Every structure is written in structure tokens, then in C-alpha cells.
């Protein structure tokens, strides 16, 4: 089918308000929007300022009312616990509305925050939707973070209540959640009133009397008494959730998502970008702790009346590299969305895709990749073994949906390996130099988006309008700074080449090297340090820390390096995947004292490097190269 992308994008450019007013018709509003955008509110404006709605109603109730009660809403497939379960839209409504009334029993009301600290089980979605139902603001924290990271988020969000479970399961390891949560609450100054704990058979949670309660018992009791909470009307501009993401310091940024704009944007993408019809099975193999999970495991598929897959497992090892094909085969998945790392892992394990002979992927129409750069090699391999188009698309926690993509539903544009294709309606993407002047096609520059950002994108950071302006809006007036660098080609295709800040991307997980440096510097033997992201065949990047020890330290460097690796695991969490610490005598710096991390990265990546003119002592670069070589890197 010929693509209508150019016409659709042009229609948005001509009249953005009319475009989004039309898209807003996909939503059942309490009060439909009369005004589409108000530029006077918030750091850059607010969408649908006079509308009211409820996200949970749109994700569940209306489908039950409109004939989808018996359709499966959630497929839970957990190879790590050997469990499979389905919830219909009617089941989901019963679970969510009962949990919602339990939350209300604890005094949770519109605007209160609830931390959701849950692994990939259906109750994570139930918890999020129950919050949405009563207008509470959820903040999901990924299970791979350490207690300190959780404490930071608790202190920022100040939750009235926490939803958790006894454990998560990693291959070969049960991750007890409750001790981590207890430690985090001990560390935090903002103490939640209550914790609801969902018991799982793999670990028993020790309950703290007065504060901790049995989730299952309370929900069962509410259901037995026929109690449920109705949907609470909220403003389209009220927050639906806060999702913390790595910033350039150890303090994460609380990305805010509103209710109305979020629904409109996500509903638009399901049909136009992903080409999904209501009733079809859409699988996002991510985690509810990340933005991809929020948007494409939970909200978008349910808003659209599709079936979503909650997969508690890995692409390999649970039990083998055929796991993804099995799930596609078993449930008739039509579109799979994951990070390129997952495919690199499968390819490494099964380069000839032998497991595709065991399972059929005939229902699959497209594979969507995001979260990190999709290297052309991996894309080509996936195309070849699956025999379906592989669509790279580029977005961020901040935007909540794709900035640049190949819109399947509008008719695909030709794929160019290495490019996520073209800007979606809503996004005017420019490549600029430091003075915010557009650079010619083919030339690298900072990628910026002309304001306003479209519906669904962050209106601000949680209670930090100033940090929002400072982080994203001040450097290029009139534009949102993506902090990614790249270029456009002569056809308007974008190429995303890397970050302009200290963020690195490890297995599709966004991490701050600045945050890791803070941890390294807290070790008593460390005088100074630098963390870089070095290239990794599987995870894209992996962190590598260089430390200079204080004079007079008697402990062996090897012992200190081990302690540092453990310290990052304890303070940030296993997800940081910090495994390499290297002791050096000095760090390379400019004459003004700036550490030359860029050059260090080139050396670590075995790329060609030159000595910067501003360097204080060029010999130090050779010392870094020698230290890496000594470690076999
Ligand atoms: N809870 C607790 N620990 C977790 C966790 C969770 N939810 N998720 C990951 N971890 C741990 C892992 O067990 C691992 O611990 P280890 O150091 O003891 O081995 C560590 O964090 C690093 O995890 P990860 O970087 O994911 O590496 P991995 O070796 O476990 O798996 C892949 C590698 C490629 C299989 C895996 O990263 C993957 O499936 N990626 C898919 C992409 C994805 O989901 N991206 C999310 C955004 S779209
Ligand atoms: P996150 O907020 O965790 O989704 O990470 C966002 C960052 O991941 C972006 O700013 C990019 O640096 C990177 N990223 C995400 N998707 C892509 C992609 N398709 N191509 C290149 N980089 C990507």
C-alpha cells in the first residue's frame, strides 16, 4: 500500500490543533476538549486543558461495555516460574476495581502518589490501573535497582502507599523485594503509610506489623463483599504517573505523564504506527519498570482494545534462544517490540536461528526495535530469519512514544538500515549546531524538537518546572533538547548516533555515568574517577570505571576494584551491569582540569584517537591504553 505518511505529516504541520482534535475522538472523555492547547500553562504549554477523563475507564471499562468483556486483555507467560495465565477484560475490571477500593480504604485519593515496585506479573498492571482508576499517581520502580535508588524515588514522590510483592525472579536467582523495600523505606525520609504485599510462592515476605498488609487477602475480601471503586474523573492535565529516569547527576528525573494527552497520543500510535487492530495480540518484551513497558505493555494495547503479553523471562536461557518464537507461536502475536540487545543475545546463542524450525512465527507482521541504536547487522539478521520488516524507532522516556519511526499503519516507507526513518506527526525535528542554527543534511549536530512537544510527552518534571526548563528547554530556546546527536539525510531520514551528555545505554537500559562516578568517589580509597561507556558486542555499551587511589592507601588495587564493583551493585543495582574497575595513576585532563572522557572512550573502543590540543599531559593517554590492555580489554 502506498504510504500516506507525507500527507498525514503535512496535515499536522498545517493545523496541529485540528490534527490532535481529530485524534482525540478515539478517547471517551467525561468532558471532551473544547480547547486543544494552552501555551500559557506549564513550562511550554498543556494539551486539552479543559477536558476531563479517566485513563482506566478508557483502558478497561469501555471495552467491557462494548463487547470485549470475554476477550483476553492480558496473557501472562512466565518461563521462570513455569506459569501461564490469562485475564479477560472482565477479569481485569474485577481485579482493578477491587484493588482500587482497597487503596481508597487506606485513604489514597486523587493526586496521592503510589510507588509500584513489582516484577513482570499481571498484578503490576493491575496496580498501575487501580491507581489510574482513582486518580492516584503511580510511580513504578524497576526491580533491578538497589534500595538506595528506590529510596531516592520514595523521597521525591512521597508516596502514601507502596504496592509490592515478595519477590522477582531472575534466571537462577530469586530477588527478594521486601528486604530491599524495607531498607529503602528506612533510608528515605518520606515514609509511606502502608505497604501492600502480594505473596508469591518463591519467597516469603516478613511483614512489618501496622504498616504491611496482605494485598491478596484484602482484594479477595473486597470482592467477596462486592465492593469496587468507580472511576474518578480527573483533568486531562492531571498526572497519571511519574517515571524516574537517569539524569546527568545521581538524582533521577521524575518524568510526568498526563492523562489526556497520553491517551490521545498512544491511541493514535497503535493503529497508525504499529498497524494493530483491536483484538490482536501485541507483545512488548520489555519491563513495566521502563517507559516502553508503561506505554506498550500497559496503556497503549489496552486503550486500543488489544491483547497484551506480560512475559516474565529473558530472550535466552529461559530456557533457550527459541523463547521469543515460542511466545509468538503460542499466542498468535502480530507485532513484537523489544530492544536490539535481545536480538543480539538470540543471534549470539543461535546464529542460524535453528529454533525457528521448532516454532512458527507466521502470525508476526513486524518487529519493532527501540531503546538503543539498532545496529544494521542485527537488523539485517532479524529481517532475514523472521522474514518480516524490522522497524527501528527512536524515542525517550520523556516523550513516551516514538519521535521518529516508520509508520506501518500509514503504509511503510522504504527501510534504510541505521535509520529509524522519519519524524512522526507532532514532532518537528531539527539538527542544529551549538548556536541553535540548522546544519546541512548529512552533518552531525544536536537533535532538537520545536516546541510545543506533542500530546503524550512530558509536560514537566515532578514538582520541578525549573529543572525541566534547565534540562531541556534553556539550551536551545524554542526547542526541546533531546540530548541525542545525529544527522538527517537528503530524504529527511534521521540517524541517531549517540548522546551528548553522560547517559549510556546498557542492554537498552538508560544509565548515568555521572551517577556511577558519585558512587565510585564515595569509596574511601578513591581520590578521583571517571566512568565511560565502552562498546559491548551484546549490550551495546558497558560501563568501565577508572579510579585514581588516594596516596597512602595500603589495600591492593585489585581488592579495591572488587569493592567498587560491589559498591555500584549495592548502591545503584545489578542493572548498572558495572563489572570493570581499573586503577590508574592519573586521569587525562585538559589544562583547565576537565577529564577527557571522550578520548578515553575512543581508546577503550579501539577507535582511532588523536591527542586533544588542550591536554595537560599527553603521556597519560598511553597509560590509559596500557591499563586497558593489561586487563585484556
Ligand atoms: N530485577 C532484578 N535484577 C535484574 C532485573 C530485575 N527486574 N533485570 C535485570 N536484573 C539483573 C540481571 O539479573 C543481571 O544481574 P547479574 O549481574 O547478577 O547477572 C543484571 O541486572 C544486568 O541485567 P541485564 O543487563 O539485563 O543483563 P542480563 O545478562 O541479565 O541479560 C539480556 C541480557 C540481553 C538478555 C537482557 O538485557 C535483555 O533481555 N534485554 C532485552 C531488552 C530490554 O528488556 N530492554 C528494556 C528496555 S526496552
Ligand atoms: P530511554 O529514556 O531509556 O528510552 O532512553 C532514551 C535514549 O535511548 C535516547 O535518548 C537514545 O539515546 C537511545 N535510543 C532509544 N531508541 C533509540 C533508537 N531507536 N536508536 C538510537 N538510540 C535510541
XYZ file of C-alpha atoms and ligand atoms in Angstrom:
704
model
C 0.000 0.000 0.000
C 1.378 3.452 -0.859
C 2.257 5.426 2.252
C 0.038 8.314 3.312
C 2.765 9.460 5.710
C 3.652 12.608 3.748
C 0.006 13.772 3.589
C -0.634 12.970 7.249
C 2.527 14.745 8.378
C 1.677 17.747 6.184
C -1.850 17.870 7.621
C -0.412 18.002 11.120
C 2.048 20.731 10.105
C -0.738 22.791 8.557
C -3.057 22.626 11.552
C -1.744 20.839 14.658
C -4.860 21.645 16.698
C -7.191 20.136 14.107
C -4.941 17.080 13.860
C -4.983 16.419 17.616
C -8.682 17.291 17.930
C -9.380 14.546 15.401
C -7.075 12.069 17.189
C -8.819 12.902 20.490
C -12.033 11.336 19.130
C -10.542 7.895 19.874
C -10.965 8.627 23.575
C -14.144 8.503 25.670
C -13.978 11.761 27.615
C -16.084 12.814 30.558
C -15.898 16.393 29.238
C -14.428 16.434 25.726
C -11.794 19.058 24.976
C -13.002 22.384 23.643
C -9.544 23.913 23.802
C -6.786 21.764 22.275
C -3.658 23.511 23.510
C -2.960 26.255 26.022
C 0.501 27.694 25.603
C 0.219 29.780 28.766
C 0.297 26.798 31.134
C 3.402 24.895 32.283
C 6.951 25.299 31.011
C 5.866 25.125 27.357
C 2.042 24.678 27.369
C -0.551 21.988 28.137
C -2.745 19.784 25.924
C -6.523 19.515 26.285
C -6.599 21.933 29.262
C -10.376 21.940 29.763
C -11.105 18.247 29.210
C -11.821 15.643 31.901
C -11.457 11.890 31.673
C -10.283 8.666 33.296
C -7.493 6.565 31.786
C -8.589 3.315 33.465
C -12.101 3.754 32.067
C -10.657 4.012 28.564
C -8.295 1.067 29.091
C -10.835 -1.329 30.613
C -14.429 -0.308 31.368
C -15.374 0.901 27.918
C -14.154 -2.333 26.336
C -16.185 -4.395 28.798
C -19.206 -2.236 27.984
C -18.587 -2.509 24.242
C -18.417 -6.275 23.794
C -14.857 -7.143 24.766
C -15.623 -8.458 28.292
C -14.594 -12.003 27.346
C -11.642 -11.040 25.182
C -8.257 -11.723 26.727
C -6.701 -8.454 27.899
C -3.521 -9.862 29.457
C -1.588 -13.016 28.636
C 0.878 -13.824 31.389
C 3.670 -16.159 30.339
C 6.380 -16.866 32.855
C 9.005 -19.447 31.941
C 10.900 -18.594 35.134
C 8.001 -19.840 37.282
C 6.528 -22.209 34.721
C 3.209 -20.362 34.830
C 0.725 -19.268 32.175
C -2.449 -17.344 32.879
C -4.893 -15.121 31.046
C -7.125 -12.304 32.243
C -10.075 -11.180 30.173
C -11.148 -7.554 30.158
C -13.908 -8.529 32.615
C -11.365 -10.250 34.921
C -9.138 -7.217 34.728
C -12.005 -4.905 35.630
C -12.863 -7.051 38.661
C -9.236 -7.101 39.896
C -8.550 -3.435 39.262
C -11.767 -2.062 40.733
C -11.358 -4.224 43.861
C -7.751 -3.139 44.395
C -8.828 0.453 43.767
C -11.344 0.304 46.610
C -8.678 -1.220 48.879
C -6.405 1.705 48.045
C -9.224 4.068 48.931
C -9.655 2.226 52.252
C -6.075 3.277 53.020
C -7.014 6.883 52.316
C -5.420 7.087 48.862
C -7.189 9.841 46.935
C -6.804 11.748 43.674
C -3.310 13.192 43.364
C -1.700 10.934 46.002
C 1.366 9.037 44.843
C 1.713 5.256 44.987
C 5.037 3.509 44.332
C 4.674 0.266 42.380
C 7.690 -1.970 42.966
C 6.775 -5.096 41.052
C 8.221 -7.633 38.639
C 6.643 -8.723 35.360
C 3.396 -10.190 36.680
C -0.171 -9.144 35.818
C -0.613 -7.547 39.251
C 1.928 -4.885 38.270
C -0.530 -3.751 35.589
C -3.450 -4.165 37.976
C -1.670 -1.894 40.466
C -0.980 0.784 37.877
C -4.533 0.714 36.538
C -6.055 0.771 40.042
C -4.140 3.992 40.698
C -5.330 5.425 37.391
C -8.898 4.469 38.315
C -8.931 6.602 41.454
C -6.768 9.422 40.123
C -3.719 8.430 42.188
C -0.335 8.938 40.536
C 1.727 5.772 40.196
C 5.468 5.598 40.059
C 6.826 2.235 39.003
C 10.365 1.405 40.090
C 12.302 -1.231 38.138
C 13.245 -4.327 40.159
C 16.915 -4.242 39.161
C 17.637 -1.093 41.162
C 19.194 -1.168 44.623
C 17.491 0.047 47.803
C 19.198 3.443 47.642
C 17.765 4.196 44.198
C 14.341 3.187 45.448
C 14.800 5.446 48.487
C 15.652 8.416 46.249
C 12.424 7.878 44.329
C 10.401 7.476 47.544
C 11.800 10.757 48.833
C 10.948 12.579 45.631
C 7.474 11.121 45.060
C 6.477 10.938 48.748
C 4.064 8.052 48.226
C 1.160 7.466 50.560
C 1.332 3.732 49.834
C 3.627 1.191 48.172
C 2.477 -1.811 46.125
C 4.937 -4.659 46.063
C 5.355 -8.418 46.130
C 7.564 -10.858 47.960
C 9.984 -11.358 45.064
C 11.011 -11.099 41.477
C 12.730 -13.922 39.640
C 15.909 -13.661 37.629
C 17.254 -16.799 35.988
C 18.855 -18.844 38.745
C 18.130 -16.268 41.445
C 15.127 -15.165 43.479
C 15.260 -11.426 44.115
C 13.579 -10.821 47.460
C 11.816 -7.462 47.052
C 10.652 -6.940 50.599
C 14.108 -6.566 52.262
C 15.080 -4.097 49.511
C 11.905 -2.122 50.061
C 12.300 -2.180 53.854
C 15.878 -0.894 53.526
C 14.711 1.823 51.122
C 11.942 2.981 53.465
C 14.458 3.026 56.351
C 16.758 5.237 54.279
C 14.029 7.555 52.997
C 12.759 10.485 54.995
C 9.296 10.305 53.406
C 7.633 7.248 54.971
C 4.601 5.696 53.244
C 1.595 4.986 55.492
C 1.127 1.461 54.183
C 2.632 -1.283 52.031
C 0.504 -3.870 50.230
C 2.453 -7.073 49.649
C 1.374 -9.653 47.094
C 2.687 -13.027 48.264
C 4.485 -15.213 45.695
C 5.337 -18.823 46.457
C 9.040 -18.399 45.620
C 9.768 -16.207 48.661
C 8.054 -15.330 51.883
C 7.916 -11.687 52.892
C 8.453 -10.696 56.504
C 5.634 -8.297 57.287
C 6.015 -5.230 59.484
C 3.026 -5.006 61.765
C 0.815 -1.999 61.324
C 2.423 -0.971 58.040
C 2.419 -4.052 55.790
C -0.758 -5.732 54.580
C -1.648 -8.760 52.502
C -2.703 -7.496 49.071
C -4.419 -10.730 48.046
C -6.360 -11.069 51.296
C -7.678 -7.512 51.129
C -8.645 -7.729 47.462
C -10.354 -11.091 47.973
C -12.288 -9.664 50.932
C -13.370 -6.612 48.914
C -14.536 -8.876 46.101
C -16.386 -11.187 48.469
C -18.214 -8.152 49.817
C -18.999 -6.953 46.292
C -17.020 -3.759 46.825
C -15.366 -1.927 43.940
C -14.303 1.635 43.191
C -15.814 3.573 40.311
C -13.613 5.633 38.003
C -12.742 9.035 39.440
C -12.880 11.916 36.967
C -9.587 13.749 36.553
C -8.449 16.655 34.440
C -6.746 15.706 31.185
C -3.759 17.647 32.522
C -3.649 15.809 35.877
C -0.681 13.477 36.262
C -1.230 9.790 35.521
C 2.251 8.732 36.518
C 5.783 9.726 37.363
C 8.571 7.646 35.855
C 12.077 8.302 37.077
C 14.859 8.222 34.530
C 18.579 8.830 34.641
C 19.620 12.435 34.537
C 23.118 13.819 34.396
C 23.522 13.529 38.164
C 22.771 10.761 40.620
C 19.331 12.310 41.238
C 16.915 10.849 38.702
C 14.430 12.991 36.836
C 10.742 12.475 37.609
C 9.176 12.453 34.154
C 5.479 13.364 34.470
C 2.844 11.927 32.157
C -0.614 13.462 31.999
C -3.894 11.618 31.441
C -5.493 13.166 28.361
C -2.590 13.841 26.017
C -1.074 10.468 26.867
C -4.218 8.583 25.879
C -4.651 10.520 22.652
C -1.055 10.009 21.552
C -0.883 6.303 22.426
C -4.225 5.506 20.828
C -3.032 7.228 17.640
C 0.145 5.144 17.524
C -1.492 1.733 17.856
C -3.232 1.992 14.508
C -1.071 4.426 12.580
C 2.391 3.493 13.718
C 2.139 -0.151 14.758
C -0.702 -1.109 12.417
C -2.628 -3.017 15.108
C -6.354 -3.718 15.107
C -8.323 -4.040 18.360
C -8.456 -7.697 19.398
C -4.981 -8.516 18.053
C -2.092 -9.704 20.214
C 0.669 -7.136 20.700
C 3.808 -8.061 22.610
C 6.266 -5.658 24.058
C 9.127 -7.715 25.514
C 10.306 -5.101 27.950
C 9.580 -4.468 31.632
C 6.875 -2.359 33.264
C 9.710 -0.504 35.009
C 10.699 1.212 31.746
C 8.806 3.631 29.562
C 8.402 1.020 26.826
C 6.594 -1.109 29.393
C 4.364 1.745 30.558
C 3.345 2.705 27.045
C 3.347 -0.607 25.180
C 2.843 -3.354 27.741
C 0.164 -1.491 29.673
C -1.534 1.579 28.324
C -1.474 1.602 24.515
C -2.595 -2.006 23.883
C -5.372 -1.746 26.483
C -6.566 1.679 25.341
C -6.818 0.160 21.868
C -8.711 -2.953 22.985
C -5.851 -5.244 22.003
C -4.365 -8.162 23.960
C -1.038 -7.550 25.683
C 1.581 -10.124 26.699
C 3.282 -9.932 30.089
C 6.403 -12.064 29.683
C 8.436 -12.865 32.773
C 11.579 -14.243 31.218
C 14.536 -13.436 29.011
C 15.190 -13.822 25.301
C 17.753 -16.525 26.043
C 18.242 -19.013 28.841
C 14.557 -19.289 29.820
C 15.032 -21.956 28.681
C 16.648 -21.283 25.298
C 17.047 -18.906 22.374
C 13.674 -20.040 20.986
C 11.702 -18.423 23.836
C 10.522 -15.421 21.794
C 9.433 -17.632 18.872
C 7.527 -19.895 21.277
C 5.545 -16.973 22.698
C 4.759 -15.615 19.218
C 3.645 -19.067 18.125
C 1.612 -19.901 21.215
C -0.411 -16.685 21.351
C -0.512 -15.550 17.732
C 1.486 -12.379 18.338
C 1.203 -9.984 15.369
C 3.822 -7.430 16.437
C 6.813 -7.779 18.723
C 8.528 -4.769 20.248
C 11.862 -5.171 22.019
C 15.372 -3.770 22.311
C 18.083 -4.690 19.777
C 20.081 -6.247 22.655
C 17.521 -9.020 22.884
C 18.101 -9.906 19.247
C 21.872 -9.682 19.617
C 21.556 -12.142 22.503
C 19.391 -14.552 20.468
C 21.688 -14.318 17.455
C 24.779 -15.000 19.567
C 23.174 -18.091 21.031
C 21.502 -19.385 17.858
C 23.146 -17.723 14.830
C 21.377 -19.983 12.375
C 18.009 -19.480 14.057
C 17.533 -23.225 14.409
C 14.794 -22.678 16.992
C 12.656 -21.150 14.256
C 12.267 -24.688 12.964
C 10.655 -25.650 16.290
C 8.213 -22.727 16.500
C 6.307 -20.918 13.794
C 6.219 -17.115 13.709
C 3.755 -16.947 10.824
C 1.390 -14.586 12.654
C 4.114 -11.970 13.107
C 3.829 -8.997 10.759
C 6.505 -6.668 12.128
C 9.345 -6.489 14.604
C 9.793 -3.088 16.266
C 13.070 -2.147 17.918
C 13.880 0.773 20.232
C 15.744 1.735 23.362
C 19.198 1.911 21.816
C 20.759 2.195 18.392
C 19.694 -0.704 16.184
C 22.929 -1.764 14.518
C 22.386 -2.612 10.828
C 23.929 -6.054 11.267
C 21.355 -7.113 13.849
C 18.503 -5.578 11.847
C 19.576 -7.446 8.717
C 19.827 -10.732 10.617
C 16.373 -10.293 12.170
C 14.855 -9.446 8.778
C 16.431 -12.492 7.235
C 15.467 -15.055 9.867
C 11.952 -13.740 10.585
C 11.096 -12.695 7.050
C 9.173 -9.625 8.258
C 10.038 -5.916 8.162
C 12.133 -4.770 11.104
C 11.225 -1.274 12.206
C 13.696 0.710 14.253
C 12.121 3.656 16.051
C 13.627 6.306 18.265
C 12.154 7.715 21.446
C 12.832 8.553 25.067
C 11.262 8.192 28.497
C 10.475 11.882 28.232
C 8.403 11.581 25.056
C 6.507 8.386 25.965
C 6.104 7.453 22.297
C 8.131 7.445 19.122
C 9.651 10.679 17.865
C 10.967 9.086 14.685
C 9.584 5.897 13.186
C 8.362 4.106 10.099
C 4.562 4.256 10.354
C 3.326 0.817 9.394
C -0.347 1.748 9.678
C 0.026 4.676 7.292
C 1.892 2.484 4.812
C 5.552 1.715 5.284
C 8.292 3.877 3.873
C 11.421 2.217 2.494
C 13.661 0.956 5.310
C 17.217 2.264 5.473
C 19.355 0.284 7.866
C 20.823 2.512 10.566
C 17.937 4.992 10.439
C 14.701 4.907 12.464
C 13.148 6.690 9.435
C 11.159 9.938 9.755
C 9.537 12.226 12.365
C 6.031 11.325 13.462
C 3.259 13.934 13.285
C 3.652 16.183 16.318
C 7.420 16.314 16.073
C 9.298 18.974 14.105
C 12.807 17.534 14.431
C 15.812 19.710 13.607
C 19.549 19.113 13.617
C 21.316 22.200 14.915
C 24.735 23.471 15.914
C 25.606 24.943 19.311
C 24.067 28.265 18.328
C 20.767 26.507 17.507
C 21.328 27.091 13.774
C 20.206 24.238 11.468
C 23.110 22.309 9.943
C 23.085 20.986 6.350
C 21.854 17.452 5.595
C 24.493 14.841 6.290
C 26.161 16.905 9.004
C 26.073 15.798 12.639
C 24.512 18.087 15.195
C 22.307 18.201 18.272
C 18.839 16.823 17.710
C 16.141 19.195 18.930
C 12.351 19.292 18.649
C 10.454 22.513 18.038
C 8.074 23.368 20.887
C 5.423 22.539 21.760
C 6.062 18.841 22.209
C 3.038 16.791 21.090
C 0.471 15.219 23.424
C 1.889 12.362 25.495
C 5.279 13.983 26.038
C 6.338 15.190 29.453
C 4.708 18.488 30.393
C 7.277 18.918 33.172
C 9.384 17.117 35.777
C 7.652 16.202 39.017
C 7.369 19.431 41.012
C 10.430 20.806 39.247
C 9.428 23.190 36.478
C 12.822 24.887 36.807
C 14.754 21.657 36.324
C 12.546 20.932 33.301
C 13.498 24.289 31.754
C 17.153 23.944 32.679
C 17.485 20.338 31.474
C 15.539 20.527 28.238
C 14.402 23.996 27.213
C 17.071 26.604 28.040
C 19.953 25.497 25.789
C 18.062 25.877 22.505
C 15.321 28.488 23.031
C 12.071 27.459 21.380
C 13.175 23.824 21.199
C 13.299 20.705 23.374
C 16.840 19.330 23.657
C 16.807 15.580 23.168
C 20.489 15.246 24.251
C 20.952 12.915 21.304
C 23.225 13.728 18.396
C 22.740 12.684 14.807
C 22.024 13.808 11.276
C 19.372 13.903 8.564
C 19.902 12.599 5.042
C 18.635 14.093 1.783
C 15.331 12.164 2.123
C 14.677 13.535 5.601
C 15.599 10.232 7.301
C 17.099 10.677 10.779
C 20.199 8.869 12.063
C 20.631 8.781 15.839
C 24.295 8.384 16.683
C 24.675 8.876 20.448
C 24.104 11.051 23.479
C 25.550 14.500 24.022
C 25.501 14.063 27.809
C 26.821 11.431 30.212
C 23.989 8.954 29.668
C 24.926 5.498 28.431
C 22.743 2.695 27.200
C 23.457 -0.759 28.604
C 21.259 -3.557 27.218
C 18.618 -0.937 26.377
C 18.742 0.363 29.951
C 19.454 4.052 30.384
C 22.125 4.805 32.970
C 24.052 7.856 34.094
C 27.842 7.581 34.225
C 27.743 10.681 36.456
C 25.632 8.728 38.932
C 28.161 5.877 38.861
C 31.047 8.301 39.371
C 29.318 9.579 42.506
C 29.324 6.013 43.846
C 32.971 5.372 42.907
C 34.007 8.649 44.535
C 32.277 7.603 47.764
C 34.786 4.742 48.249
C 37.239 5.871 50.934
C 40.310 4.854 48.895
C 39.314 6.717 45.723
C 40.822 10.136 45.048
C 39.200 10.670 41.641
C 37.433 8.684 38.998
C 35.851 8.626 35.553
C 33.235 6.265 34.159
C 32.797 5.779 30.430
C 30.509 3.571 28.361
C 32.679 1.238 26.323
C 31.373 -0.637 23.334
C 29.974 -4.090 24.068
C 29.019 -6.631 21.458
C 25.940 -7.835 23.342
C 24.710 -4.928 25.464
C 25.685 -2.109 23.110
C 27.669 -0.412 25.849
C 29.036 -1.431 29.212
C 30.295 0.873 31.935
C 34.018 0.981 32.671
C 35.329 2.891 35.686
C 38.833 4.321 36.056
C 39.952 5.179 39.572
C 42.948 7.000 40.980
C 43.666 5.947 44.554
C 44.461 8.300 47.400
C 48.134 8.402 48.337
C 48.965 6.263 51.321
C 46.285 3.643 50.548
C 47.744 0.285 51.525
C 44.981 -2.035 50.265
C 45.761 -3.773 46.963
C 44.252 -2.128 43.866
C 42.658 -5.447 42.911
C 40.810 -5.666 46.237
C 39.637 -2.065 45.898
C 38.426 -2.684 42.348
C 36.347 -5.621 43.608
C 34.873 -3.484 46.373
C 33.992 -0.773 43.876
C 32.169 -3.221 41.621
C 30.179 -4.427 44.634
C 29.518 -0.846 45.764
C 27.860 0.062 42.452
C 25.750 -3.093 42.654
C 24.718 -2.203 46.220
C 24.035 1.478 45.594
C 22.636 1.560 42.048
C 21.764 -2.078 41.485
C 22.611 -5.068 39.305
C 21.011 -3.335 36.338
C 24.018 -0.985 36.142
C 25.999 -4.053 34.960
C 29.138 -2.412 36.344
C 31.822 -5.090 36.168
C 35.018 -3.279 35.155
C 37.008 -1.057 37.504
C 40.581 -0.167 36.574
C 43.127 1.527 38.813
C 45.320 4.101 37.069
C 47.914 6.553 38.354
C 46.375 9.608 36.713
C 43.387 10.629 34.603
C 43.863 12.525 31.342
C 42.663 16.114 31.669
C 42.616 19.355 29.784
C 44.731 22.196 31.114
C 41.567 23.571 32.755
C 41.066 20.269 34.599
C 38.275 18.681 32.530
C 38.574 14.886 32.323
C 38.890 13.737 28.700
C 36.215 11.031 28.837
C 35.557 11.183 25.089
C 39.154 10.316 24.246
C 39.220 7.612 26.924
C 36.145 6.060 25.322
C 37.773 6.053 21.896
C 40.820 4.305 23.349
C 38.636 1.721 25.116
C 36.626 1.149 21.924
C 39.852 0.677 19.913
C 38.837 3.536 17.670
C 41.289 5.918 16.111
C 42.046 8.700 18.537
C 44.136 11.819 18.483
C 45.635 13.766 21.323
C 43.422 16.782 22.102
C 45.280 20.075 21.740
C 44.124 21.172 25.181
C 45.551 18.138 27.009
C 47.637 18.723 30.087
C 49.956 15.701 29.729
C 49.658 13.542 26.578
C 51.545 10.628 28.193
C 48.502 9.852 30.349
C 46.531 8.656 27.318
C 49.134 5.975 26.709
C 48.878 4.993 30.361
C 45.102 4.524 29.931
C 45.656 2.392 26.828
C 48.209 0.287 28.709
C 45.880 -0.160 31.718
C 43.083 -1.385 29.438
C 45.463 -3.730 27.652
C 46.681 -5.091 30.982
C 43.063 -6.023 31.811
C 42.739 -7.735 28.451
C 40.329 -5.100 27.124
N 15.233 -7.446 38.898
C 16.410 -7.754 39.471
N 17.562 -7.845 38.781
C 17.503 -7.626 37.462
C 16.314 -7.299 36.798
C 15.138 -7.218 37.585
N 13.971 -6.904 37.046
N 16.585 -7.151 35.486
C 17.899 -7.366 35.322
N 18.450 -7.655 36.514
C 19.833 -8.003 36.795
C 20.254 -9.220 35.991
O 19.924 -10.410 36.662
C 21.755 -9.030 35.908
O 22.295 -9.440 37.147
P 23.715 -10.204 37.254
O 24.739 -9.121 37.152
O 23.650 -10.828 38.601
O 23.784 -11.179 36.131
C 21.910 -7.516 35.839
O 20.701 -6.975 36.361
C 22.132 -6.965 34.461
O 20.986 -7.252 33.671
P 20.990 -7.177 32.077
O 21.851 -6.030 31.660
O 19.614 -7.219 31.583
O 21.814 -8.454 31.650
P 21.423 -9.977 31.563
O 22.717 -10.656 31.318
O 20.600 -10.418 32.699
O 20.512 -10.088 30.249
C 19.797 -9.563 28.037
C 20.974 -9.644 28.991
C 20.242 -9.028 26.697
C 19.218 -10.953 27.841
C 18.732 -8.651 28.657
O 19.297 -7.395 28.928
C 17.501 -8.440 27.830
O 16.650 -9.277 27.695
N 17.340 -7.295 27.239
C 16.137 -7.019 26.471
C 15.990 -5.596 26.345
C 15.106 -4.942 27.336
O 14.324 -5.542 28.010
N 15.255 -3.628 27.382
C 14.427 -2.779 28.207
C 14.051 -1.515 27.521
S 13.155 -1.781 26.023
P 15.070 5.773 27.436
O 14.664 7.076 28.019
O 15.514 4.784 28.444
O 14.044 5.245 26.492
O 16.381 6.053 26.569
C 16.330 7.030 25.578
C 17.623 7.070 24.839
O 17.897 5.792 24.259
C 17.586 8.030 23.687
O 17.838 9.355 24.078
C 18.659 7.457 22.778
O 19.944 7.852 23.195
C 18.505 5.968 22.982
N 17.614 5.395 21.968
C 16.352 4.996 22.124
N 15.864 4.485 20.980
C 16.848 4.568 20.061
C 16.966 4.220 18.669
N 15.967 3.650 18.021
N 18.132 4.498 18.050
C 19.157 5.072 18.709
N 19.104 5.412 20.012
C 17.973 5.165 20.691
